[in-house]
Short mmCIF file of N, CA and C in Angstrom, two decimals:
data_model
loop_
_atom_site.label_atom_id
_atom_site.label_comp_id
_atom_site.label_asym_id
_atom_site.label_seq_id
_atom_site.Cartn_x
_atom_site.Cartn_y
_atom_site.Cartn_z
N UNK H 1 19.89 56.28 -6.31
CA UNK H 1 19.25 55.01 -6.03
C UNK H 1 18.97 54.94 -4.53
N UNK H 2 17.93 54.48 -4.11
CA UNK H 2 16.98 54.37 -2.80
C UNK H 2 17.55 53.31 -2.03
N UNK H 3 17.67 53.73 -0.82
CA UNK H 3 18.31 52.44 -0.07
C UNK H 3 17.58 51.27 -0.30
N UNK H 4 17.99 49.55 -0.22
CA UNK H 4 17.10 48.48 -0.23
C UNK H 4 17.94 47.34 0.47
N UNK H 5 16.77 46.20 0.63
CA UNK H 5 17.38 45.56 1.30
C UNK H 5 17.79 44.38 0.35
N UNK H 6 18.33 43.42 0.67
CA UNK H 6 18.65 42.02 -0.19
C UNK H 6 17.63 41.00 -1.27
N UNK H 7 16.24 41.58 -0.43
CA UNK H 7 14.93 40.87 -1.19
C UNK H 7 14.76 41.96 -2.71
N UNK H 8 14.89 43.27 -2.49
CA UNK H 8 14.42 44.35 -2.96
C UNK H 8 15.79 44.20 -3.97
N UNK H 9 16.94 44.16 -3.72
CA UNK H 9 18.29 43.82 -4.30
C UNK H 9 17.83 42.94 -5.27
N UNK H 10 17.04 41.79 -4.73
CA UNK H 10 17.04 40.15 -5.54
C UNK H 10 16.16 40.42 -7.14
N UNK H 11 15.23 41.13 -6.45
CA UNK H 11 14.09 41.20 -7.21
C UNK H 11 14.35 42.70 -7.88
N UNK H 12 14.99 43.27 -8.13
CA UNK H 12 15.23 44.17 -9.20
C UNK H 12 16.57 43.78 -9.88
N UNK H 13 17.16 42.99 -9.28
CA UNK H 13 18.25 42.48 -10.49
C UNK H 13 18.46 41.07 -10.11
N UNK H 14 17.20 40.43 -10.77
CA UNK H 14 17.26 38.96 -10.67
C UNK H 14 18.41 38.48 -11.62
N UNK H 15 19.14 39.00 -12.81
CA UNK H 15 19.82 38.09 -13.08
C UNK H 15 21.18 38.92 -13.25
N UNK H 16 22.63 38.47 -13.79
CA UNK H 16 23.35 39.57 -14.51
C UNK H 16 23.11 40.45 -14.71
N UNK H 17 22.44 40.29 -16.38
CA UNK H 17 22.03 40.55 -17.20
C UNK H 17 21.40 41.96 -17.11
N UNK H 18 20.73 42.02 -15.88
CA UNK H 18 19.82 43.46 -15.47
C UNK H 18 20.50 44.54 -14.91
N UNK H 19 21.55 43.51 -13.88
CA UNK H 19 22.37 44.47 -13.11
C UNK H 19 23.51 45.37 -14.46
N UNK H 20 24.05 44.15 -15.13
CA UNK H 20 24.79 45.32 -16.04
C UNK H 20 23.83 46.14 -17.00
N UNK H 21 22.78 46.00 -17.50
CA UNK H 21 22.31 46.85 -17.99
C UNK H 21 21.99 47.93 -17.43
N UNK H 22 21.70 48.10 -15.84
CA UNK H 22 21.28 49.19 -15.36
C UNK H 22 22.66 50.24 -14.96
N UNK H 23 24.13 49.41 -15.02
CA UNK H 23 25.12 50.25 -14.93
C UNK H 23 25.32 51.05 -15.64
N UNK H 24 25.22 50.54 -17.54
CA UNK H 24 25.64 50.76 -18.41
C UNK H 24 24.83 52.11 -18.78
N UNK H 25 23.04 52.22 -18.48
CA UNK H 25 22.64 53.37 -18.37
C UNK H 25 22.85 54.17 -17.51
N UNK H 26 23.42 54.35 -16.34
CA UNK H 26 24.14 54.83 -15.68
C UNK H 26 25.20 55.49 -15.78
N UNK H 27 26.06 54.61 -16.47
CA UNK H 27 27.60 55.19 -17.06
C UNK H 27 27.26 55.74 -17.89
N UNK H 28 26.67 55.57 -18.85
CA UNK H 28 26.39 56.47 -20.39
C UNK H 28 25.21 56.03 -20.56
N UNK H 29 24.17 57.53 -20.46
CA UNK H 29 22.95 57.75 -20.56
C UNK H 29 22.41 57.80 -21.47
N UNK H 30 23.38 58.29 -22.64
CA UNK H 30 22.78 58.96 -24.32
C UNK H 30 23.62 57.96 -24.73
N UNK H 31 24.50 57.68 -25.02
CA UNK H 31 25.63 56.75 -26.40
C UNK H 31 26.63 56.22 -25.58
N UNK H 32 26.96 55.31 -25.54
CA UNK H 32 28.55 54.76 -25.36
C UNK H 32 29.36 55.34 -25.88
N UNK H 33 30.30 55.60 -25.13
CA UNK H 33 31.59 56.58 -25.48
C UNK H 33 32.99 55.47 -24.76
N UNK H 34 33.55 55.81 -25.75
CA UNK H 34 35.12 55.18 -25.42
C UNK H 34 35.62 55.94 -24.13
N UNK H 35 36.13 55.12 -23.58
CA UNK H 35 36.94 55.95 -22.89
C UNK H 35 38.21 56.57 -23.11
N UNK H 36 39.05 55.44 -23.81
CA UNK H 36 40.23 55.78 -24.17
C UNK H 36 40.30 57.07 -25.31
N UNK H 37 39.80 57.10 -25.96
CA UNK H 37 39.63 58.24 -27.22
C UNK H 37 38.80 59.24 -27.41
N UNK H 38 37.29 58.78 -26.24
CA UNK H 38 36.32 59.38 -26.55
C UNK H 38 35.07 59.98 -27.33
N UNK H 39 34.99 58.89 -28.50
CA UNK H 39 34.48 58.98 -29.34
C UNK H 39 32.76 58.02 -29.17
N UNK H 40 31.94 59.06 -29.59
CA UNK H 40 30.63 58.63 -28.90
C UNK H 40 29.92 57.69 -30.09
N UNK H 41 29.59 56.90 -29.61
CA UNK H 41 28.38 55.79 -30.46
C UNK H 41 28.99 54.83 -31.53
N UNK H 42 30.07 55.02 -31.38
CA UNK H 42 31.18 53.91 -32.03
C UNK H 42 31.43 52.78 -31.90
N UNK H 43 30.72 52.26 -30.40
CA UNK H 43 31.51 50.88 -29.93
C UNK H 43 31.05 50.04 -30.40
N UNK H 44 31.40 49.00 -30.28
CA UNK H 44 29.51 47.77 -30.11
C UNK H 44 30.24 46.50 -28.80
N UNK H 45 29.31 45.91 -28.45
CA UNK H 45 29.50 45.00 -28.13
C UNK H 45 29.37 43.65 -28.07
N UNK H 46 30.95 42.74 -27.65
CA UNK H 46 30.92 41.41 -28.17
C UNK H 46 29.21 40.87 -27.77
N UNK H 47 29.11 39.64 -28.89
CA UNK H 47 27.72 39.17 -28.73
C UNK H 47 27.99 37.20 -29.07
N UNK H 48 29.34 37.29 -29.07
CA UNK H 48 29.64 35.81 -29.05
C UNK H 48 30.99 35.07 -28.16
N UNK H 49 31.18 34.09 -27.77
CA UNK H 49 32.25 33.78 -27.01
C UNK H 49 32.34 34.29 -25.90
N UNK H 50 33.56 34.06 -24.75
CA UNK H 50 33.40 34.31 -23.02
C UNK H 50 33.08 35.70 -23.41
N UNK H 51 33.34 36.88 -23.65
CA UNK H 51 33.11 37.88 -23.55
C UNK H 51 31.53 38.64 -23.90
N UNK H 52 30.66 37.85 -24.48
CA UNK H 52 29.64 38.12 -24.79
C UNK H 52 28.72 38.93 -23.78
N UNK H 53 28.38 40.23 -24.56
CA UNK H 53 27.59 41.06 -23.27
C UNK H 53 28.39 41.60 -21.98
N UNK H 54 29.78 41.62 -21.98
CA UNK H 54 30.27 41.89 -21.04
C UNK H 54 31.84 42.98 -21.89
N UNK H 55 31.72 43.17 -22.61
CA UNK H 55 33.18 43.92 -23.34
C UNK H 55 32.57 44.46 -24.85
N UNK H 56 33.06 45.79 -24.43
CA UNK H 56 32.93 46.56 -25.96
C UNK H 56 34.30 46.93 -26.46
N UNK H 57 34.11 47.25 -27.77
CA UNK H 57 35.61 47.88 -29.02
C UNK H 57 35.08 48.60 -29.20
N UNK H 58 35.86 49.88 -29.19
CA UNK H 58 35.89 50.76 -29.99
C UNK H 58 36.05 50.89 -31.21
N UNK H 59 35.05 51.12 -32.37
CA UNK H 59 35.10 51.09 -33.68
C UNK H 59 36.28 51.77 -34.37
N UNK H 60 36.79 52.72 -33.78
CA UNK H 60 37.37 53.96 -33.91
C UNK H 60 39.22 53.86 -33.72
N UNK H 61 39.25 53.52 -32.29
CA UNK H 61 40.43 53.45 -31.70
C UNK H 61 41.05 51.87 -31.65
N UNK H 62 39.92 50.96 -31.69
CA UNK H 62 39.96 49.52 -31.90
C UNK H 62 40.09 49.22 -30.07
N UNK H 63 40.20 49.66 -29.34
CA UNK H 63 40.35 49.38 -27.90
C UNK H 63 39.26 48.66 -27.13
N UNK H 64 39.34 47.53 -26.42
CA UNK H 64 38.52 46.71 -26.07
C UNK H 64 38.38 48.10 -24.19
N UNK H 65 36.63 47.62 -24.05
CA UNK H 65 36.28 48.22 -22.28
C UNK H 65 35.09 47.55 -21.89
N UNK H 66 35.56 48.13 -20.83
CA UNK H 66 33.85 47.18 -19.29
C UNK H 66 33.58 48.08 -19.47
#
């Protein structure tokens, strides 16, 4: 990623929402993988309550991650 300044900051991750999505392709490019177990394309993530969009389980191992 290209150096930028705070405007360039603002305006490519105007909200949350963008910034974690652009981590998440970052961290895992092809599938979400657990960390704890390692098991690829298993997780999902919460989509209701405080955690919504911000915490996945592992289908597998049952282990909650950022």
């Amino acid at each position: 990623m290209e150096d930028m300044n705070l405007i360039e900051l603002l305006d490519r991750f105007p909200d949350e929402q963008s910034c974690r999505d652009f981590i998440q392709e970052r961290r895992w490019p092809d599938e979400i993988t657990c960390p704890q177990c390692g098991v690829i394309g298993k997780a999902y993530k919460y989509t209701s309550g405080k955690n919504a969009g911000k915490l996945f389980k592992c289908a597998s191992c049952r282990q909650q991650f950022t």
